[in-house]
Amino acid sequence: HYMRGGKPGYFPTFKEIPHPVPLNLFDPFGFTKKLSAEQKAKKLNIEVNNGRLAMIGIFGFISASKGLIVPGLDSLGLARYGGEYMAPFTAADSALPYVADMVKQIGNLGYAL
């Protein structure tokens, strides 16, 4: 991990560890081998920003499906979701961090399961 002295954006190859799959997770076809360090840094920044936009988008859709006002999504006519997104976490998962407090709130936020 880069917080412990590693290189940001580095994925170890499967050549470093025994693995039966011939392709790597990062750049399996070698598209970035000929890129300069600056080009790789720019593409890494683009990839991180794409991930951030994807997270904003999914939370926008979740918010719109619960009836909240989301500019740009209100005109799409998304069906309201009557369930609880966090319902898969139950009291059986209370050993996980924050789950016990979260389970107490399921169904208590103004809408029924």
N, CA and C of each residue as an Amber inpcrd file, in Angstrom:
protein
   339
   0.8370000  -1.1800000   0.0000000   0.0000000   0.0000000   0.0000000
   0.8780000   1.2380000   0.0000000   0.4140000   2.2930000  -0.7120000
   1.2470000   3.4730000  -0.8450000   1.4120000   4.2250000   0.4730000
   0.5300000   4.0070000   1.4410000   0.6820000   4.6650000   2.7460000
   1.8310000   4.0450000   3.5430000   2.2500000   2.8680000   3.1540000
   3.3430000   2.1870000   3.8510000   4.5950000   2.1360000   2.9890000
   4.7870000   3.1440000   2.1680000   6.0120000   3.2150000   1.3830000
   5.9030000   2.6450000  -0.0110000   4.7210000   2.1720000  -0.4000000
   4.5390000   1.6250000  -1.7400000   4.3520000   2.7170000  -2.7750000
   4.2250000   2.3200000  -4.0120000   4.0570000   3.2610000  -5.1140000
   2.5700000   3.4070000  -5.4350000   2.0280000   4.6450000  -5.4810000
   0.6140000   4.8190000  -5.7910000   0.2710000   4.2860000  -7.1770000
  -0.8280000   3.5720000  -7.2760000  -1.2920000   3.0630000  -8.5560000
  -0.5850000   1.8110000  -9.0300000   0.2820000   1.2290000  -8.2210000
   1.0190000   0.0380000  -8.6380000   0.2270000  -1.2160000  -8.2900000
   0.0780000  -2.0940000  -9.2450000  -0.5300000  -3.3970000  -9.0310000
   0.5520000  -4.4460000  -9.2570000   0.7840000  -5.3320000  -8.2960000
   1.7680000  -6.3830000  -8.5430000   1.3010000  -7.3130000  -9.6600000
   2.2250000  -7.7870000 -10.4440000   1.8600000  -8.6930000 -11.5300000
   1.7430000 -10.1110000 -10.9840000   1.0530000 -10.9400000 -11.7360000
   0.9340000 -12.3370000 -11.3310000   2.2280000 -13.0980000 -11.5660000
   3.2040000 -12.4860000 -12.2210000   4.5010000 -13.1220000 -12.3920000
   5.2600000 -13.1610000 -11.0670000   4.9050000 -12.2420000 -10.1580000
   5.5640000 -12.1920000  -8.8490000   5.0360000 -13.2580000  -7.9020000
   3.8220000 -13.7330000  -8.1400000   3.2380000 -14.7790000  -7.2970000
   2.7060000 -15.8860000  -8.2000000   2.6970000 -17.1170000  -7.7450000
   2.1880000 -18.2020000  -8.5840000   0.6970000 -18.0280000  -8.8500000
   0.3330000 -18.0160000 -10.1130000  -1.0680000 -17.8530000 -10.4780000
  -1.2760000 -18.4640000 -11.8580000  -2.3370000 -19.2370000 -12.0330000
  -2.5240000 -19.9260000 -13.3170000  -3.0720000 -19.0420000 -14.4540000
  -3.5050000 -17.8180000 -14.1750000  -4.0880000 -16.9610000 -15.2070000
  -2.9770000 -16.2120000 -15.9360000  -2.9590000 -16.2290000 -17.2560000
  -1.8710000 -15.5990000 -18.0010000  -1.9570000 -14.0790000 -18.0620000
  -3.1180000 -13.4790000 -17.7360000  -3.2790000 -12.0310000 -17.8250000
  -3.2190000 -11.3970000 -16.4430000  -2.7130000 -10.1730000 -16.3810000
  -2.6740000  -9.4280000 -15.1290000  -3.9640000  -8.6470000 -14.9440000
  -4.2150000  -8.2100000 -13.7100000  -5.4060000  -7.4180000 -13.4460000
  -5.2730000  -6.0220000 -14.0410000  -4.1160000  -5.4070000 -13.8700000
  -3.8990000  -4.0740000 -14.4180000  -3.2210000  -4.1990000 -15.7700000
  -3.8090000  -3.6020000 -16.7790000  -3.2600000  -3.5630000 -18.1320000
  -2.9140000  -4.9680000 -18.6430000  -3.9080000  -5.8270000 -18.7790000
  -3.6320000  -7.2060000 -19.1810000  -3.0320000  -7.3360000 -20.5840000
  -3.2420000  -6.3560000 -21.4480000  -2.7390000  -6.4530000 -22.8190000
  -1.5450000  -5.5410000 -23.0920000  -1.0210000  -4.8800000 -22.0510000
   0.1950000  -4.0910000 -22.1930000   0.0360000  -2.7710000 -22.9180000
  -1.1290000  -2.1280000 -22.8150000  -1.3530000  -0.8670000 -23.5040000
  -0.5190000   0.2840000 -22.9330000  -0.1140000   0.1970000 -21.6680000
   0.5970000   1.3170000 -21.0450000   2.1080000   1.1220000 -20.9880000
   2.6330000   0.0730000 -21.5670000   4.0770000  -0.1860000 -21.4850000
   4.9090000   0.9090000 -22.1270000   4.4230000   1.4980000 -23.2190000
   5.1930000   2.4890000 -23.9500000   4.9010000   3.9260000 -23.5280000
   4.0610000   4.1160000 -22.5250000   3.7240000   5.4650000 -22.0900000
   4.8050000   6.0280000 -21.1750000   4.9840000   7.3450000 -21.2180000
   5.9400000   7.9970000 -20.3200000   5.3350000   8.0830000 -18.9180000
   6.1520000   8.4390000 -17.9460000   5.6780000   8.5560000 -16.5650000
   4.6010000   9.6420000 -16.4570000   4.7510000  10.7230000 -17.2160000
   3.7640000  11.8060000 -17.1830000   2.4210000  11.3380000 -17.7550000
   2.4780000  10.5820000 -18.8410000   1.2490000  10.0730000 -19.4380000
   0.5540000   9.0840000 -18.5060000   1.3500000   8.2490000 -17.8400000
   0.7680000   7.2950000 -16.8860000   0.1290000   8.0340000 -15.7140000
   0.7940000   9.0910000 -15.2320000   0.2410000   9.8680000 -14.1240000
  -1.0670000  10.5380000 -14.5280000  -1.1250000  11.0560000 -15.7550000
  -2.3440000  11.6890000 -16.2430000  -3.4700000  10.6670000 -16.3520000
  -3.1750000   9.4870000 -16.8770000  -4.1980000   8.4480000 -17.0130000
  -4.6580000   7.9290000 -15.6450000  -3.7450000   7.8690000 -14.6720000
  -4.1180000   7.4700000 -13.3200000  -5.0740000   8.4960000 -12.7220000
  -4.7820000   9.7730000 -12.9250000  -5.6520000  10.8360000 -12.4310000
  -7.0260000  10.7530000 -13.0850000  -7.0630000  10.5080000 -14.3770000
  -8.3330000  10.3590000 -15.0940000  -9.1270000   9.1800000 -14.5260000
  -8.4570000   8.0700000 -14.2720000  -9.1340000   6.8770000 -13.7510000
  -9.7040000   7.1280000 -12.3600000  -8.9500000   7.8070000 -11.5050000
  -9.4340000   8.1260000 -10.1600000 -10.6530000   9.0350000 -10.2430000
 -10.5970000  10.0500000 -11.1200000 -11.7390000  10.9510000 -11.2650000
 -12.9540000  10.2380000 -11.8400000 -12.7600000   9.2880000 -12.7600000
 -13.8790000   8.4960000 -13.2730000 -14.5380000   7.6970000 -12.1580000
 -13.7310000   7.1310000 -11.2660000 -14.2800000   6.3910000 -10.1300000
 -15.0720000   7.2850000  -9.2020000 -14.5710000   8.5030000  -8.9770000
 -15.2910000   9.4450000  -8.1230000 -16.6330000   9.8220000  -8.7400000
 -16.6460000  10.0830000 -10.0480000 -17.8970000  10.4250000 -10.7170000
 -18.8790000   9.2580000 -10.6790000 -18.3740000   8.0360000 -10.8000000
 -19.2470000   6.8650000 -10.7240000 -19.8860000   6.7580000  -9.3460000
 -19.1210000   7.0350000  -8.2970000 -19.6870000   6.9930000  -6.9450000
 -20.7370000   8.0790000  -6.7480000 -20.4660000   9.2920000  -7.2590000
 -21.4510000  10.3670000  -7.1680000 -22.7250000   9.9640000  -7.9130000
 -22.5590000   9.3530000  -9.0850000 -23.7120000   8.9370000  -9.8770000
 -24.5580000   7.8950000  -9.1790000 -23.9270000   6.8730000  -8.6040000
 -24.7080000   5.8140000  -7.9620000 -25.4320000   6.3460000  -6.7340000
 -24.7880000   7.2500000  -5.9850000 -25.4710000   7.8270000  -4.8280000
 -26.5880000   8.7680000  -5.2610000 -26.4380000   9.4050000  -6.4290000
 -27.5210000  10.2090000  -6.9740000 -28.7280000   9.3480000  -7.3040000
 -28.5000000   8.2130000  -7.9510000 -29.6060000   7.3120000  -8.2800000
 -30.2440000   6.7390000  -7.0220000 -29.4440000   6.3990000  -6.0240000
 -29.9980000   5.8880000  -4.7670000 -30.8580000   6.9630000  -4.1060000
 -30.3630000   8.1970000  -4.0860000 -31.1130000   9.2900000  -3.4700000
 -32.4070000   9.5560000  -4.2220000 -32.3450000   9.5740000  -5.5570000
 -33.5470000   9.8130000  -6.3560000 -34.5660000   8.6980000  -6.1710000
 -34.1110000   7.4570000  -6.0210000 -35.0530000   6.3490000  -5.8540000
 -35.7180000   6.3650000  -4.4860000 -35.1470000   7.0930000  -3.5430000
 -35.7750000   7.2330000  -2.2280000 -36.6580000   8.4690000  -2.1470000
 -36.7640000   9.2200000  -3.2720000 -37.6690000  10.3590000  -3.3020000
 -37.0170000  11.7030000  -3.0510000 -35.7150000  11.7390000  -2.8930000
 -35.0360000  13.0110000  -2.6860000 -34.9110000  13.7590000  -4.0100000
 -34.7950000  15.0600000  -3.9330000 -34.6660000  15.8720000  -5.1350000
 -33.2220000  15.8220000  -5.6190000 -33.0180000  15.3380000  -6.8220000
 -31.6970000  15.2460000  -7.4320000 -31.7640000  15.9170000  -8.8040000
 -31.1090000  17.0700000  -8.9540000 -31.1710000  17.7530000 -10.2510000
 -30.6900000  16.8440000 -11.3840000 -31.4530000  16.8390000 -12.4690000
 -31.1050000  16.0220000 -13.6230000 -31.7180000  14.6340000 -13.6100000
 -32.0190000  14.1210000 -12.4340000 -32.6130000  12.7890000 -12.3470000
 -34.1080000  12.8380000 -12.0720000 -34.6000000  13.9930000 -11.6290000
 -36.0240000  14.0980000 -11.3010000 -36.9120000  13.9240000 -12.5240000
 -36.4420000  14.3390000 -13.6840000 -37.2570000  14.2590000 -14.8930000
 -37.2520000  12.8670000 -15.5270000 -36.4670000  11.9370000 -15.0000000
 -36.3880000  10.5980000 -15.5840000 -37.5370000   9.6910000 -15.1670000
 -38.2530000  10.0680000 -14.1260000 -39.3710000   9.2530000 -13.6720000
 -38.9400000   7.9430000 -13.0370000 -37.8970000   7.9690000 -12.2500000
 -37.4320000   6.7530000 -11.5770000 -38.4610000   6.2830000 -10.5630000
 -38.6910000   4.9970000 -10.5240000 -39.6340000   4.4300000  -9.5700000
 -39.0510000   4.5200000  -8.1620000 -39.9220000   4.7970000  -7.2120000
 -39.4700000   4.8630000  -5.8220000 -39.1790000   3.4570000  -5.3200000
 -38.1190000   3.3250000  -4.5590000 -37.7620000   2.0480000  -3.9430000
 -38.2890000   2.0580000  -2.5270000 -39.1620000   1.1470000  -2.2080000
 -39.7830000   1.1200000  -0.8930000 -38.9850000   0.3520000   0.1410000
 -37.9540000  -0.3080000  -0.2680000 -37.1710000  -1.1130000   0.6610000
 -36.0950000  -0.3160000   1.3640000 -35.2730000  -1.0050000   2.0940000
 -34.1610000  -0.4090000   2.8310000 -32.8650000  -0.8960000   2.2150000
 -32.0420000   0.0310000   1.7460000 -30.7970000  -0.3610000   1.0840000
 -29.8400000  -1.0900000   2.0240000 -29.8950000  -0.7690000   3.2910000
 -28.9740000  -1.3800000   4.2290000 -29.5620000  -2.6150000   4.9140000
 -30.7110000  -3.0820000   4.4490000 -31.3590000  -4.2420000   5.0580000
 -30.5140000  -5.5160000   5.0140000 -29.6220000  -5.7230000   4.0330000
 -28.8160000  -6.9410000   4.0960000 -27.9580000  -7.0430000   5.3510000
 -27.6740000  -5.8960000   5.9700000 -26.9600000  -5.9260000   7.2440000
 -27.9860000  -6.1080000   8.3410000 -27.8560000  -7.1750000   9.0910000
 -28.8010000  -7.4580000  10.1580000 -28.0450000  -7.5850000  11.4690000
 -28.7680000  -7.9220000  12.5110000 -28.1500000  -8.0870000  13.8180000
 -27.0920000  -9.1860000  13.8000000 -27.1990000 -10.1120000  12.8580000
 -26.1930000 -11.1790000  12.7480000 -24.8320000 -10.6150000  12.3370000
 -24.8320000  -9.4220000  11.7350000 -23.5900000  -8.7880000  11.3080000
 -23.0980000  -7.7520000  12.3140000 -23.5910000  -7.7870000  13.5250000
 -23.2790000  -6.7360000  14.4940000 -21.8100000  -6.7040000  14.8920000
 -21.0360000  -7.7170000  14.5460000 -19.6070000  -7.6940000  14.8500000
 -18.8530000  -6.7480000  13.9240000 -19.4530000  -6.4070000  12.7750000
 -18.8260000  -5.4700000  11.8520000 -18.9170000  -4.0540000  12.4080000
 -17.9640000  -3.1910000  12.0920000 -17.9990000  -1.8290000  12.6290000
 -19.2510000  -1.0800000  12.2050000 -19.8880000  -0.3910000  13.1480000
 -21.0370000   0.4960000  12.9510000 -22.3330000  -0.2060000  12.5570000
 -22.3160000  -1.5040000  12.3360000 -23.5270000  -2.1910000  11.8790000
 -24.5770000  -2.2210000  12.9840000 -24.1780000  -2.4140000  14.2220000
 -25.1540000  -2.4820000  15.3130000 -25.9470000  -1.1790000  15.4110000
 -25.2800000  -0.0320000  15.2890000 -25.9830000   1.2500000  15.3350000
 -26.8450000   1.4500000  14.0920000 -26.3630000   0.9880000  12.9450000
 -27.0860000   1.1590000  11.6970000 -28.3670000   0.3190000  11.6870000
 -28.3090000  -0.8950000  12.2440000 -29.4720000  -1.7880000  12.2500000
 -30.6010000  -1.1840000  13.0810000 -30.2560000  -0.4120000  14.1100000
 -31.2840000   0.2330000  14.9330000 -32.0880000   1.2430000  14.1250000
 -31.5100000   1.7950000  13.0610000 -32.1680000   2.8280000  12.2670000
 -33.0190000   2.2700000  11.1270000 -32.8700000   0.9880000  10.8080000
 -33.6330000   0.4200000   9.6770000 -35.1240000   0.4920000   9.9860000
 -35.8610000   1.1390000   9.0880000 -37.2960000   1.2800000   9.2440000
 -37.7200000   2.4300000  10.1270000 -36.7810000   3.1880000  10.6910000
 -37.1210000   4.2870000  11.6110000 -36.8900000   5.6610000  10.9950000
 -36.7190000   5.7480000   9.6840000 -36.3790000   7.0200000   9.0520000
 -37.5430000   7.5850000   8.2500000 -38.7790000   7.2690000   8.6220000
 -39.9330000   7.8470000   7.9700000 -40.5250000   7.0170000   6.8530000
 -40.0020000   5.8550000   6.6100000 -40.5610000   4.9870000   5.5810000
 -40.5230000   3.5590000   6.1050000 -41.4200000   2.7450000   5.6280000
 -41.5200000   1.3730000   6.0970000 -40.7440000   0.4370000   5.1840000
 -40.3470000  -0.6940000   5.7470000 -39.6420000  -1.7080000   4.9470000
 -40.5790000  -2.3890000   3.9910000
